[in-house]
PDB file of C-alpha atoms in Angstrom:
ATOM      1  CA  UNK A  12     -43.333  -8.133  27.764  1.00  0.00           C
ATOM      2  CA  UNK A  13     -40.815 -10.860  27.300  1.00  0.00           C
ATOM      3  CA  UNK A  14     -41.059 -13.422  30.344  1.00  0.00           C
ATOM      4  CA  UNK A  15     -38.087 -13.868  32.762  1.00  0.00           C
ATOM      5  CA  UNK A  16     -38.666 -17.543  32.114  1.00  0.00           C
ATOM      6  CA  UNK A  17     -36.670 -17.693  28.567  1.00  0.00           C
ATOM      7  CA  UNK A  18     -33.645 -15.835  30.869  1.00  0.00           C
ATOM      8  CA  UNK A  19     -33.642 -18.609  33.064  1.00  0.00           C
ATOM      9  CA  UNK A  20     -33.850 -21.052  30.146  1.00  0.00           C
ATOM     10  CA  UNK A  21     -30.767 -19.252  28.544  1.00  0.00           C
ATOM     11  CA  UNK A  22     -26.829 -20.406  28.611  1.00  0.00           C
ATOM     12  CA  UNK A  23     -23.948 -18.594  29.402  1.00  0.00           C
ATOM     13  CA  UNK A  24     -21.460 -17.856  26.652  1.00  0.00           C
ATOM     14  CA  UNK A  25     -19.406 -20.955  26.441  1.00  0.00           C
ATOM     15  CA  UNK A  26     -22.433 -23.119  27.126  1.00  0.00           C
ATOM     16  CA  UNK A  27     -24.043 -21.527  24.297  1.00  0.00           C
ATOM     17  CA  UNK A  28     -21.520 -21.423  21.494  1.00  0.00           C
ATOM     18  CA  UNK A  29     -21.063 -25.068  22.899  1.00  0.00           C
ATOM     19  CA  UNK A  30     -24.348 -26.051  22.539  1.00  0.00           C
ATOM     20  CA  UNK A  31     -25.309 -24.344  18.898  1.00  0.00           C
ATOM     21  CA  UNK A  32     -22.352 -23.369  17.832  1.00  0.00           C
ATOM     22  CA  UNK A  33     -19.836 -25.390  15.163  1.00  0.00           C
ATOM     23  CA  UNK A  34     -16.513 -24.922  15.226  1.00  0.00           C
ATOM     24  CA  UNK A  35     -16.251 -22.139  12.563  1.00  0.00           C
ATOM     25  CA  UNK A  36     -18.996 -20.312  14.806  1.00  0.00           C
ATOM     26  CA  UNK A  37     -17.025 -20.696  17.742  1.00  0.00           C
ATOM     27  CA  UNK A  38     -13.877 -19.219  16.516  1.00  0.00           C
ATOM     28  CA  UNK A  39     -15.471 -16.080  14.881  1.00  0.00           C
ATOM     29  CA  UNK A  40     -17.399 -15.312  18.392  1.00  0.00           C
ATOM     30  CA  UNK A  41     -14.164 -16.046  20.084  1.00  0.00           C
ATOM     31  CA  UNK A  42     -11.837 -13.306  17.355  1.00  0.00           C
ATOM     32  CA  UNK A  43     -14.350 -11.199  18.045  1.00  0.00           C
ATOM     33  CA  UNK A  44     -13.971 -11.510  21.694  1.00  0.00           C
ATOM     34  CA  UNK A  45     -10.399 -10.995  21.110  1.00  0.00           C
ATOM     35  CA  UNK A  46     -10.370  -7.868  19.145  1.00  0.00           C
ATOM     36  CA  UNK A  47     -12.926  -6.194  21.385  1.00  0.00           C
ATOM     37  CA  UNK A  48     -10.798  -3.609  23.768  1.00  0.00           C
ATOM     38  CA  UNK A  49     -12.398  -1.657  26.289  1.00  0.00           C
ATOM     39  CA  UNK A  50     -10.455   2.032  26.685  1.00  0.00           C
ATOM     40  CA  UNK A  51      -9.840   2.877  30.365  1.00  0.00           C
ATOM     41  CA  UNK A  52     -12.788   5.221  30.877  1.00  0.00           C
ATOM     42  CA  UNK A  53     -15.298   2.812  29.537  1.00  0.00           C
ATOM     43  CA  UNK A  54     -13.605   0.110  32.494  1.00  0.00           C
ATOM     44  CA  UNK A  55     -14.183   2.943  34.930  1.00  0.00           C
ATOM     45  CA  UNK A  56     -17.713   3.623  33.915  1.00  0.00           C
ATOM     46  CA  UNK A  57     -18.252  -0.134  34.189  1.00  0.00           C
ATOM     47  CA  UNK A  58     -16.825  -0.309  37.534  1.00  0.00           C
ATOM     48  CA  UNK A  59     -19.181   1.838  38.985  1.00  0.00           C
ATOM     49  CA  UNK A  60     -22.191  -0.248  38.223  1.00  0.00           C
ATOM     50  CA  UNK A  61     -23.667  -1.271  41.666  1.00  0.00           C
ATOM     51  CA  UNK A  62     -27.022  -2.928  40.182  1.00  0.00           C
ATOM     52  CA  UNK A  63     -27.474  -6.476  38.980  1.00  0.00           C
ATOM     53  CA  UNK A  64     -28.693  -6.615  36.227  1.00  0.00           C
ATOM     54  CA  UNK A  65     -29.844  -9.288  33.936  1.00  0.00           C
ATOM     55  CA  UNK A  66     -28.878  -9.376  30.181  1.00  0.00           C
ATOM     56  CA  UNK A  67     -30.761 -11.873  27.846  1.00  0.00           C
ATOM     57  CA  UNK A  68     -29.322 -12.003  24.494  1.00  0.00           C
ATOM     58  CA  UNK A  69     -31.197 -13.824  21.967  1.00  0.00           C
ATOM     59  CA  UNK A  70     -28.715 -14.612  19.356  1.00  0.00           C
ATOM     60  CA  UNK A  71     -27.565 -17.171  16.674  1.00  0.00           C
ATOM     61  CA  UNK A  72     -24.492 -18.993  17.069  1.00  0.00           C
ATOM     62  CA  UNK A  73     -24.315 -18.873  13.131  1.00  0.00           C
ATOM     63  CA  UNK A  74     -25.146 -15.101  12.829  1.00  0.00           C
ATOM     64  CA  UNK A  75     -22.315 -12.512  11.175  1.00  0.00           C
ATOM     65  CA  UNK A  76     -23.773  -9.536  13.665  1.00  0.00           C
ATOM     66  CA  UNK A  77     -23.753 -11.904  16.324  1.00  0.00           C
ATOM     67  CA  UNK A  78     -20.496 -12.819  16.739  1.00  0.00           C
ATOM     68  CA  UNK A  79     -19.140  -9.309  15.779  1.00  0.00           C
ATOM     69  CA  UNK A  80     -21.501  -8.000  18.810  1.00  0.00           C
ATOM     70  CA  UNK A  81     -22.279 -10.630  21.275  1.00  0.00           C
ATOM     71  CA  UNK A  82     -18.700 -10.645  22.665  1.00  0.00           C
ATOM     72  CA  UNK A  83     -18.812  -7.311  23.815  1.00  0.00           C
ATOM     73  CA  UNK A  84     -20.832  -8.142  26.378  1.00  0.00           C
ATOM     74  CA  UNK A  85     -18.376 -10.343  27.553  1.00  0.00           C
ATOM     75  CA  UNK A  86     -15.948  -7.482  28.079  1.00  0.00           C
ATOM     76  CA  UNK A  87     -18.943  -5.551  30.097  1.00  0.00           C
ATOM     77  CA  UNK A  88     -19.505  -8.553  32.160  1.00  0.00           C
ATOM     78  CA  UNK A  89     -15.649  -9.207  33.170  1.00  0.00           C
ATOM     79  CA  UNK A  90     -14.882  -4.902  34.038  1.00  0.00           C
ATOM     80  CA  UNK A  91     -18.950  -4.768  35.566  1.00  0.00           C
ATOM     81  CA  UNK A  92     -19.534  -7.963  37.873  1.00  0.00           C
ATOM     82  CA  UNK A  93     -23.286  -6.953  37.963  1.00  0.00           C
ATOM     83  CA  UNK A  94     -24.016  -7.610  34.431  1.00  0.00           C
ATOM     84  CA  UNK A  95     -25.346 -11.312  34.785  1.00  0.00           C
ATOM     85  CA  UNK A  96     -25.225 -11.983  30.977  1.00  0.00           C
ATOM     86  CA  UNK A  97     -27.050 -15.231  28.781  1.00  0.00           C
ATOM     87  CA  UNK A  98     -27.292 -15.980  25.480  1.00  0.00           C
ATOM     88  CA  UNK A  99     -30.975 -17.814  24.021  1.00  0.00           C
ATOM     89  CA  UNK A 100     -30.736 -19.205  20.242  1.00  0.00           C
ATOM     90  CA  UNK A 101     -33.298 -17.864  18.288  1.00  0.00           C
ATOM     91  CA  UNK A 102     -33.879 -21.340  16.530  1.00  0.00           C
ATOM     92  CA  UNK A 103     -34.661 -23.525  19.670  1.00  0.00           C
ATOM     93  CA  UNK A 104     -36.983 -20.703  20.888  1.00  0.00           C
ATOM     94  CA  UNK A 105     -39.502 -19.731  18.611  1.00  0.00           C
ATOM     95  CA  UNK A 106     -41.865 -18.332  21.450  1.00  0.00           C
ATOM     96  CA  UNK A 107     -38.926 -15.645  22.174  1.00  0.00           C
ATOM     97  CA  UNK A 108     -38.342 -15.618  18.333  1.00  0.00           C
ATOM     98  CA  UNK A 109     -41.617 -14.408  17.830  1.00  0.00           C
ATOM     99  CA  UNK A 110     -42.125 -12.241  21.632  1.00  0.00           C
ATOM    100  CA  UNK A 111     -38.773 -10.606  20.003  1.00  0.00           C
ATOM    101  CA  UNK A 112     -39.485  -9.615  16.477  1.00  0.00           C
ATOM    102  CA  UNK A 113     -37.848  -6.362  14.832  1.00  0.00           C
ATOM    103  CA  UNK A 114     -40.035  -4.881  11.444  1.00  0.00           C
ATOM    104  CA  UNK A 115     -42.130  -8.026  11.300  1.00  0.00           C
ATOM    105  CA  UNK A 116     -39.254 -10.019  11.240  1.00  0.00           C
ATOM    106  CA  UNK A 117     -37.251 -12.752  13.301  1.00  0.00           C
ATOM    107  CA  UNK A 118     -33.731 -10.445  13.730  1.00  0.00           C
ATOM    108  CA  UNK A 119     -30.574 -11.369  15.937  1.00  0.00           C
ATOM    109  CA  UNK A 120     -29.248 -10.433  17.948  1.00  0.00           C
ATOM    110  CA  UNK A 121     -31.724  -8.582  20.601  1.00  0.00           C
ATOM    111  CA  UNK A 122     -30.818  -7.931  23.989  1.00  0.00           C
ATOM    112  CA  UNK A 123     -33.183  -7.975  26.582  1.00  0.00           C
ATOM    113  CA  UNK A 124     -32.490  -6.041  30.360  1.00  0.00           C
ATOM    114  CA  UNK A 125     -34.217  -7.426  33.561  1.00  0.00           C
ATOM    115  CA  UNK A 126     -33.725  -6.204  36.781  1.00  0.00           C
ATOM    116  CA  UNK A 127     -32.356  -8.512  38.962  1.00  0.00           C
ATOM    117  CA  UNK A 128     -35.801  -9.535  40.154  1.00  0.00           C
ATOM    118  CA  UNK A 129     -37.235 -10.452  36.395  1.00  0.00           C
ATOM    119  CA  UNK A 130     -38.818  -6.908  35.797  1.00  0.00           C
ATOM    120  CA  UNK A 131     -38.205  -6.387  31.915  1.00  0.00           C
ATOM    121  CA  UNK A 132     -36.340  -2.784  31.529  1.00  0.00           C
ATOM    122  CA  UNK A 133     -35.249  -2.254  28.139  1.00  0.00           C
ATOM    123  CA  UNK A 134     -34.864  -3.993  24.536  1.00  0.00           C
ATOM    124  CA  UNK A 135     -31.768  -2.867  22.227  1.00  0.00           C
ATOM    125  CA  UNK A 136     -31.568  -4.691  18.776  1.00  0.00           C
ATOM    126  CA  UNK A 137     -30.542  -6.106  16.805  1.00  0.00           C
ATOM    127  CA  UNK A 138     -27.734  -3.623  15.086  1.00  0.00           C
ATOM    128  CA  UNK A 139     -26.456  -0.797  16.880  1.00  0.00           C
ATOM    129  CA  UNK A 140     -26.476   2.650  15.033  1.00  0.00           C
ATOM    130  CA  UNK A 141     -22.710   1.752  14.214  1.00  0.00           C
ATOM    131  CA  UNK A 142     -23.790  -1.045  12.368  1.00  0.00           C
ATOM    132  CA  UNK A 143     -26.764   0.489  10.488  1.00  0.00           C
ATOM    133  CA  UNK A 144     -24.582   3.288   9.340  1.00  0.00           C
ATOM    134  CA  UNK A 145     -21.372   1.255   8.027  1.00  0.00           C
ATOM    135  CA  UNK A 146     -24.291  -1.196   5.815  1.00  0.00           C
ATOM    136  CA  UNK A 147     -26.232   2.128   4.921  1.00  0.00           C
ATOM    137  CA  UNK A 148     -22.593   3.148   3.293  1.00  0.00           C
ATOM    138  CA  UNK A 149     -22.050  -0.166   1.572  1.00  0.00           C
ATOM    139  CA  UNK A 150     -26.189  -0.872   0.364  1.00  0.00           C
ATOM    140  CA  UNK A 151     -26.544   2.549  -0.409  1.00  0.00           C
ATOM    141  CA  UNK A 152     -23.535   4.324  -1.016  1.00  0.00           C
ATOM    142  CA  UNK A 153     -25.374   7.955  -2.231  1.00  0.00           C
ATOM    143  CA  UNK A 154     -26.057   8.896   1.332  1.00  0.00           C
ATOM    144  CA  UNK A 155     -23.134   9.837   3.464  1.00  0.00           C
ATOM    145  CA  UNK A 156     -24.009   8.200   6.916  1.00  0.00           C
ATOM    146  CA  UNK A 157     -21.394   9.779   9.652  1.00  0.00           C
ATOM    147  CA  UNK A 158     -19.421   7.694  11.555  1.00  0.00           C
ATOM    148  CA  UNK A 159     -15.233   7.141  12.472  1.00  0.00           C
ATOM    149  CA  UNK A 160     -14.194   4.365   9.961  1.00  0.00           C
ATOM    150  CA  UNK A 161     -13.176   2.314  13.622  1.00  0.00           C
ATOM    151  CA  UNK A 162     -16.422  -0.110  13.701  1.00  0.00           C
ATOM    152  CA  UNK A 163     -15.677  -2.247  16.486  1.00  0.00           C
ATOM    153  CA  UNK A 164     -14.804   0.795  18.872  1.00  0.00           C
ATOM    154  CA  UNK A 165     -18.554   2.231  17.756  1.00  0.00           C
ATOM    155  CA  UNK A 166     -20.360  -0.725  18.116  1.00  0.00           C
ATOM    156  CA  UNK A 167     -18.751  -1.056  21.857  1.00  0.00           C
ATOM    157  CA  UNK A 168     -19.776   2.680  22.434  1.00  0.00           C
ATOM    158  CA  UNK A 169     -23.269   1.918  21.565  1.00  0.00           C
ATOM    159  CA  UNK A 170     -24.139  -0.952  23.354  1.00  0.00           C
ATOM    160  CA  UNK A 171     -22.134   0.649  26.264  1.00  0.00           C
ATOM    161  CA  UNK A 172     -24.622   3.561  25.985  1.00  0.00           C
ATOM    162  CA  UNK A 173     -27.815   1.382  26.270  1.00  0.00           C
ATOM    163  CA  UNK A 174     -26.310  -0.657  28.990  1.00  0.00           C
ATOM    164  CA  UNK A 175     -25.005   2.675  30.852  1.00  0.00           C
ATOM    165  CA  UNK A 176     -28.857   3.818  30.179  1.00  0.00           C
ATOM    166  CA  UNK A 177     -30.630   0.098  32.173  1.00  0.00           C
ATOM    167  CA  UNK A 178     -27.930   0.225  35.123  1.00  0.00           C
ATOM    168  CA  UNK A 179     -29.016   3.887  35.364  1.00  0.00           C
ATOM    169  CA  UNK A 180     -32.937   3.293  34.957  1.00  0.00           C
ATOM    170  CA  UNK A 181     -32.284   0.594  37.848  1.00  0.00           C
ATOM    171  CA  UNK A 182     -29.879   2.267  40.327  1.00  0.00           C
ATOM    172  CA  UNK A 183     -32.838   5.028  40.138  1.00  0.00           C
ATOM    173  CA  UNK A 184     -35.656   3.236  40.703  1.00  0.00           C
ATOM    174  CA  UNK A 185     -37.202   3.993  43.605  1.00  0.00           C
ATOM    175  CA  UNK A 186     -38.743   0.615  44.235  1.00  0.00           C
ATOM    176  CA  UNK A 187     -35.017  -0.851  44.178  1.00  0.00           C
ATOM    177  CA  UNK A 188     -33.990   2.121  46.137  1.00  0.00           C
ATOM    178  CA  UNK A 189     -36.163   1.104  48.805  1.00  0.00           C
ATOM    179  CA  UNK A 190     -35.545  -2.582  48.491  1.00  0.00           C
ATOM    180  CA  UNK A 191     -31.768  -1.865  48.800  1.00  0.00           C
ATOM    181  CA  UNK A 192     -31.738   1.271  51.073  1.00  0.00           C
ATOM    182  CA  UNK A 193     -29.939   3.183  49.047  1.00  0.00           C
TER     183      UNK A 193
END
């Protein structure tokens, strides 16, 4: 279990690309950001999110899937107030690197959901099934993978569904129901 610690230790968004990121890096995260549209219903589902809830991405400023994912959390964060969102290089943490390793490997980016009092709830990472299935058709174009040929409105789907899936886990909980009477 991944400490809360390396969520305190971690920037928010600007501070991040900031503080690893070069210029080049900065403006893909930021087209990224751009081109990311929530539809309404995913702004309404957002909307109803009543938990805080602690996102730690571990990320690299430099990192293609990062900046084509990372931003979308962004969007969550402005339509869901609750979503208290940070971003950790992978580089300058190696104890997270290795606490967050995918196959045996050091993979970006990996999101990490705490409750809002440090409990670790879920890991997601580092592509989302979007992403797997759009480089299964390019690496290995003999098996069909589904999917709509709009990647950025997948990728936003599936991270919505595992971030729909923590604020549900948490507005649940009956140790938070207690704690907030609800």
């Amino acid at each position: 279990m991944l400490a809360f610690d390396f969520f305190n230790q971690a920037l928010p968004y600007e501070e991040f690309l900031s503080t690893y990121g070069s210029g080049g890096d900065r403006d893909r995260w930021d087209r990224s950001r751009t081109g990311i549209v929530l539809t309404a219903e995913q702004q309404k589902l957002l909307g109803t999110f009543t938990r805080k809830t602690n996102v730690l991405l571990l990320a690299g400023a430099w990192c293609g899937d990062c900046s084509a994912q990372c931003p979308v959390f962004e969007r969550f964060r402005e339509a869901a107030p609750v979503l208290n969102v940070r971003y950790l290089d992978r580089d300058a943490h190696p104890a997270a690197q290795a606490e967050l390793q995918i196959n045996g490997g050091n993979r970006v980016p990996v999101a990490v959901f705490f409750s809002e009092d440090g409990y670790e709830v879920a890991r997601y990472g580092e592509r989302t099934l979007a992403a797997y299935r759009r480089l299964v058709r390019n690496v290995i174009p003999d098996i069909s993978a589904p999917g709509a040929a709009d990647y950025p409105a997948e990728m936003v789907a599936d991270w919505l569904r595992e971030v729909e899936r923590v604020q549900w886990v948490l507005r649940l909980s009956s140790r938070l129901r207690r704690l907030h009477q609800d």
